[in-house]
XYZ file of C-alpha atoms in Angstrom:
411
model
C -40.498 12.514 83.711
C -43.688 14.259 82.106
C -42.118 14.712 79.090
C -41.150 11.056 78.501
C -44.644 9.717 79.289
C -45.974 12.316 76.846
C -43.664 10.718 74.196
C -44.596 7.008 74.958
C -48.389 7.957 74.498
C -47.306 10.067 71.559
C -45.404 6.975 69.992
C -48.244 4.651 71.061
C -50.604 7.150 68.978
C -48.597 7.218 65.990
C -48.164 3.620 65.817
C -51.959 3.015 66.143
C -52.633 5.354 63.457
C -49.993 3.786 61.219
C -51.391 0.305 61.832
C -54.823 1.133 60.635
C -55.143 -0.340 56.713
C -55.070 2.560 54.519
C -54.619 5.398 57.273
C -51.226 5.689 56.297
C -51.470 5.338 52.688
C -48.029 5.184 50.212
C -47.051 8.430 49.032
C -45.293 8.635 45.819
C -41.614 10.449 45.738
C -42.508 13.947 44.051
C -40.090 15.668 41.645
C -37.349 14.284 39.828
C -36.293 11.833 42.252
C -39.385 9.889 41.712
C -38.897 10.171 38.175
C -35.299 8.645 38.546
C -36.265 6.027 40.690
C -38.538 4.875 37.696
C -36.279 5.327 34.979
C -36.182 2.085 32.734
C -32.427 1.726 31.718
C -33.089 -0.762 28.717
C -32.343 0.714 25.642
C -30.425 3.423 26.791
C -27.073 1.466 27.080
C -25.116 -1.369 26.324
C -22.884 -3.694 28.274
C -20.054 -5.974 27.375
C -19.341 -8.598 29.851
C -15.513 -9.888 29.803
C -15.454 -13.834 29.835
C -12.566 -14.455 32.457
C -11.476 -17.923 33.334
C -13.705 -18.868 36.205
C -11.129 -18.784 39.053
C -11.744 -14.872 38.891
C -15.488 -15.855 39.944
C -17.124 -19.144 39.741
C -14.241 -21.341 41.365
C -13.945 -18.774 44.051
C -17.783 -19.152 44.833
C -17.560 -23.069 44.897
C -15.045 -22.856 47.296
C -17.147 -20.806 50.059
C -20.761 -20.504 49.002
C -21.128 -18.338 52.221
C -20.152 -15.690 50.015
C -23.949 -15.817 48.289
C -25.419 -14.372 51.489
C -22.727 -12.288 52.516
C -23.499 -8.700 52.728
C -20.736 -7.977 50.003
C -22.673 -10.394 47.773
C -23.680 -7.809 45.354
C -20.625 -8.569 43.132
C -22.121 -12.119 42.597
C -25.383 -11.170 41.933
C -24.563 -8.095 39.530
C -22.629 -10.822 37.409
C -25.560 -13.072 37.213
C -27.733 -10.385 36.503
C -25.977 -8.998 33.584
C -25.388 -12.085 31.734
C -29.191 -12.232 31.050
C -30.000 -8.806 31.201
C -31.274 -7.267 28.153
C -28.924 -4.424 28.287
C -25.894 -6.894 27.645
C -24.237 -6.931 24.135
C -22.137 -9.898 22.847
C -20.596 -7.372 20.490
C -17.920 -5.144 22.528
C -17.411 -2.796 19.390
C -20.938 -1.329 20.160
C -20.526 -1.306 24.159
C -20.899 1.761 26.045
C -19.606 0.062 29.153
C -17.494 -3.017 29.922
C -18.066 -5.188 32.891
C -15.051 -7.528 34.647
C -16.732 -10.020 36.804
C -14.431 -10.455 39.663
C -15.398 -11.722 42.984
C -13.031 -10.047 45.074
C -14.590 -9.943 48.207
C -15.283 -13.986 48.374
C -12.451 -14.664 50.728
C -13.716 -15.193 53.896
C -12.691 -16.377 57.556
C -13.830 -18.726 59.535
C -16.185 -16.780 61.217
C -17.431 -15.393 57.847
C -15.507 -11.753 57.770
C -14.053 -10.864 54.407
C -10.314 -10.858 54.028
C -9.406 -8.052 51.858
C -5.563 -8.592 51.218
C -5.777 -10.871 48.017
C -8.221 -8.339 46.413
C -5.619 -5.832 44.709
C -3.717 -8.763 43.482
C -6.734 -10.513 41.971
C -7.703 -7.196 40.570
C -4.525 -6.495 39.161
C -4.265 -10.061 37.422
C -7.678 -9.911 35.930
C -7.047 -6.131 34.379
C -3.806 -7.473 32.975
C -5.680 -10.336 31.524
C -8.498 -7.887 29.740
C -5.647 -5.519 28.697
C -3.619 -8.587 27.056
C -6.571 -10.090 25.370
C -9.127 -7.475 24.413
C -8.100 -4.040 22.722
C -10.865 -1.895 24.753
C -9.032 -1.500 28.315
C -6.378 0.288 26.381
C -8.147 2.780 24.697
C -9.173 4.426 27.796
C -7.139 2.725 30.662
C -10.755 1.855 31.861
C -12.606 4.774 31.568
C -15.517 3.250 29.836
C -15.160 0.285 32.616
C -16.962 -0.459 35.886
C -16.223 -2.647 38.442
C -18.228 -3.809 41.485
C -15.937 -3.392 44.617
C -18.264 -3.839 47.645
C -15.624 -4.053 50.450
C -15.657 -1.683 53.473
C -13.864 0.892 51.733
C -14.329 0.139 48.232
C -11.474 -0.074 45.925
C -9.083 0.908 49.099
C -9.562 -2.904 50.047
C -9.244 -2.581 53.841
C -11.986 -2.420 56.642
C -9.969 -0.313 58.824
C -10.024 3.490 57.505
C -6.622 4.338 58.582
C -4.840 1.562 56.645
C -7.575 2.055 53.636
C -6.448 5.698 53.672
C -2.800 4.705 53.404
C -3.571 2.326 50.695
C -5.681 4.641 48.609
C -7.643 3.384 45.513
C -5.780 0.715 43.589
C -3.985 2.454 40.903
C -5.092 0.760 37.958
C -8.663 1.859 38.966
C -8.287 5.551 39.018
C -10.075 6.195 35.523
C -12.590 3.310 36.073
C -16.085 3.719 37.682
C -16.550 2.065 40.792
C -19.758 0.444 41.814
C -19.334 0.335 45.757
C -20.933 0.166 49.018
C -18.699 2.602 50.481
C -19.396 6.387 50.158
C -18.297 9.329 52.333
C -17.597 12.868 50.794
C -14.058 14.195 50.632
C -12.332 10.956 51.161
C -9.536 9.162 49.087
C -11.559 6.062 49.063
C -13.997 7.812 47.134
C -13.776 8.660 43.510
C -15.723 11.280 41.759
C -18.359 9.265 39.668
C -18.558 6.206 41.750
C -22.019 4.714 41.929
C -22.531 4.162 46.025
C -24.931 1.158 46.064
C -26.590 -0.809 49.068
C -25.044 -3.647 50.576
C -26.689 -7.008 50.160
C -29.252 -8.301 52.274
C -31.163 -11.840 51.231
C -34.396 -10.939 50.015
C -36.135 -14.210 50.469
C -34.678 -14.406 54.140
C -36.467 -10.873 54.551
C -39.712 -11.933 53.099
C -40.053 -14.718 55.293
C -39.817 -12.539 58.281
C -42.429 -10.041 57.034
C -45.253 -9.336 59.858
C -48.875 -8.071 59.447
C -48.974 -4.336 58.253
C -51.233 -3.310 60.716
C -48.941 -4.351 63.527
C -48.425 -1.373 65.894
C -45.035 0.110 66.050
C -44.738 0.119 69.691
C -40.676 0.410 70.049
C -39.553 4.111 69.837
C -35.780 3.454 69.021
C -34.177 -0.033 67.972
C -30.842 -1.232 67.571
C -28.788 -4.318 67.551
C -25.328 -4.348 67.263
C -21.772 -3.910 68.587
C -21.160 -0.710 70.720
C -17.372 -1.845 71.116
C -15.014 -3.775 68.819
C -12.493 -5.074 71.639
C -11.082 -7.650 69.577
C -10.039 -4.876 66.926
C -10.171 -1.993 69.010
C -9.206 -2.742 72.711
C -9.048 0.739 73.858
C -12.344 1.362 72.514
C -11.825 4.937 70.874
C -11.591 4.180 67.624
C -14.283 1.762 66.537
C -17.487 4.234 65.095
C -15.348 6.787 65.952
C -16.843 6.409 69.306
C -20.553 6.987 68.118
C -21.658 3.510 69.323
C -20.019 3.812 72.431
C -21.666 6.948 72.914
C -25.213 5.460 72.097
C -24.804 2.659 74.896
C -23.226 4.972 77.439
C -26.177 7.489 77.419
C -29.314 5.503 76.566
C -28.634 2.035 77.796
C -31.068 2.609 80.634
C -33.219 5.106 78.647
C -37.202 3.398 78.540
C -37.276 4.870 74.777
C -34.429 2.917 73.610
C -34.336 -0.430 72.940
C -30.792 -1.307 72.582
C -28.544 -4.360 73.024
C -25.738 -6.490 71.745
C -27.874 -9.181 71.226
C -28.839 -10.449 68.283
C -32.482 -12.042 68.523
C -33.999 -14.464 66.096
C -37.076 -12.030 66.285
C -34.399 -8.976 64.876
C -36.663 -8.214 61.648
C -39.949 -8.647 63.301
C -38.840 -6.235 65.871
C -37.568 -3.515 63.226
C -41.130 -3.743 61.837
C -42.404 -2.793 65.065
C -39.989 0.039 65.462
C -40.597 3.821 64.537
C -36.828 4.600 64.537
C -33.864 2.251 63.738
C -30.328 3.487 64.534
C -27.668 3.266 61.528
C -24.511 4.320 63.048
C -21.202 3.842 61.472
C -18.884 0.911 62.409
C -15.360 0.189 60.861
C -16.923 2.027 57.698
C -19.845 4.483 57.426
C -22.369 1.980 56.140
C -24.311 -1.137 57.279
C -26.838 -3.647 56.068
C -29.433 -1.775 58.505
C -29.738 0.691 56.148
C -31.595 -1.550 53.882
C -33.198 -3.412 56.592
C -34.795 -0.149 57.881
C -35.993 0.927 54.716
C -37.452 -2.318 53.688
C -39.345 -2.893 57.216
C -40.535 0.898 57.171
C -38.528 1.734 60.054
C -37.123 5.176 59.934
C -33.350 5.406 59.596
C -31.267 7.285 61.945
C -28.338 7.850 60.017
C -25.234 8.470 62.115
C -22.104 8.863 59.834
C -20.886 12.158 59.118
C -20.358 13.030 55.504
C -22.021 9.708 54.160
C -22.781 9.454 50.522
C -25.891 7.004 50.628
C -26.766 4.507 48.026
C -28.777 6.066 44.872
C -28.636 9.550 46.429
C -29.920 10.983 43.126
C -33.175 8.778 43.315
C -33.735 8.057 46.954
C -34.830 11.267 49.043
C -32.805 10.408 52.017
C -33.368 13.638 53.862
C -37.122 13.044 53.482
C -37.448 9.595 55.013
C -34.397 9.299 57.353
C -33.010 11.461 60.154
C -29.343 12.626 60.347
C -27.588 12.946 63.409
C -23.965 14.329 63.698
C -21.753 11.955 65.662
C -20.774 14.871 68.008
C -24.468 15.118 68.944
C -25.247 11.540 69.618
C -25.653 12.495 73.509
C -28.802 14.509 72.553
C -30.170 11.443 70.312
C -33.398 11.521 73.007
C -33.962 14.991 72.458
C -33.562 15.083 69.035
C -35.869 12.130 68.212
C -38.778 13.220 70.631
C -38.803 16.741 69.049
C -39.917 15.237 65.730
C -43.446 16.113 64.967
C -45.805 13.210 64.928
C -47.016 14.410 61.277
C -43.523 14.415 60.354
C -42.945 10.982 61.463
C -46.139 9.751 59.538
C -45.133 11.431 56.326
C -41.775 9.655 56.552
C -43.444 6.315 56.961
C -45.748 7.100 54.047
C -42.464 7.553 51.985
C -41.096 4.440 53.405
C -44.184 2.440 52.330
C -43.808 3.367 48.770
C -42.531 0.072 46.941
C -40.203 1.514 44.534
C -38.156 2.830 47.539
C -37.864 -0.902 48.862
C -37.461 -2.116 45.627
C -34.298 0.224 44.789
C -32.555 -0.946 47.829
C -32.742 -4.888 46.729
C -30.967 -7.059 44.619
C -33.886 -9.922 43.986
C -33.435 -13.273 41.881
C -35.039 -12.889 39.575
C -34.742 -9.380 39.122
C -37.472 -6.917 39.245
C -38.055 -3.371 37.296
C -36.640 -0.822 39.406
C -34.666 -3.060 41.733
C -30.686 -2.066 42.952
C -29.588 -3.961 39.587
C -31.510 -1.182 37.403
C -30.422 1.455 39.570
C -26.817 0.633 38.854
C -27.590 0.852 35.032
C -29.621 3.960 35.614
C -26.386 5.440 37.208
C -24.325 4.034 34.362
C -26.958 5.545 31.618
C -26.568 8.907 33.264
C -22.921 9.248 32.430
C -23.319 8.629 28.767
C -22.189 9.588 26.545
C -18.396 9.381 27.481
C -16.405 12.532 26.790
C -13.799 12.468 24.033
C -11.293 12.817 26.676
C -11.459 9.427 27.926
C -9.863 8.083 24.774
C -6.144 8.162 24.719
C -3.572 9.096 21.883
C -1.929 6.131 20.487
C 0.781 5.168 23.068
C -0.465 7.454 25.489
C -0.338 6.101 29.187
C -1.845 7.664 32.343
C -2.191 4.657 34.834
C 1.179 3.909 36.650
C 0.966 -0.168 36.783
C 3.614 -0.211 39.524
C 2.173 2.212 42.065
C 0.965 1.279 45.356
C 2.133 -1.059 48.013
C 5.017 -3.514 46.967
C 2.770 -6.564 48.360
C -0.071 -5.793 45.622
C 2.337 -6.530 42.630
C 2.889 -9.978 43.778
C 1.354 -12.617 41.225
C -2.199 -14.039 42.038
């Protein structure tokens, strides 16, 4: 009990120090990560945007405008950004990269959950179209093309890992660069060379919930969300690989942990009052909490083994976050209370860096260094393309008829 009260005092002290204006100054990200984060992609690459029939994008969105605020909405805003970006070229013969604007996640249930089942057919249809009407896909079978696929498990197009693994990445996308929210090392749903991005969080909505920066951080650990997904996982052992259930069972009565399934209207404000924000895996390793924590200066506690984090070559995740193995969740209180106050303060200083927050967001209009530009930076670093990506005349690598039979149905 003495230890607990010591940490309540220490947390309060750190919060008061952090609350004093200029007491916790912004710390510049040092080394190559900081330089990469501030790279300007303009002039380093040219992107050609295919002009697809509107049924692949705009008409899909018109049917369900909820897609604009969904966590998968990066595919929509990336399209809008590129149409007006200085990296866009109208001459495909000078393009470094080709982009196919397809809104594969804009198919939602009445409750707003994405249905991934049409996505493979929609993607196949679009690729058949560009390969039939333009010569560029066939030169490389997509090796100089990129696609935004922000499903739970990217181009495996399923929200349950077991079924995503069984499906695998859509065969026609095996040579393309995938820009996706999903990232987990040694996983069949992550191609080498994929660009892992943050999920979409509405920038304007987050901005309206900002509180004075001198507000003390009086909450030690904060989390709001499901611990059990009884509808999709009645036995409770599959969802989040049991990690969320372990958080609840071990810490529901711990006064240092402010955790609940409720989602209050003060959710964003509460994150700004917290020192640590739990970011556990759910059905997939990632969630919007990661973006929210960074933007609101709450140290992310990442519980997702082997996760590949957004823009990992630019954002120093090890320095701003805390990583806890899934098997060690029952020791979360010991792990977090063992972090010295000076380490906490340094993480908060790094999180206060505006370039860090900007890199996690898709603002409209775009801003220098934001997530759009980080994606372009990732594409620029993959240039020039190796000569090996260009196929010989009549050479074929991809199998157009591979994959589940249902994926071959017309879209």
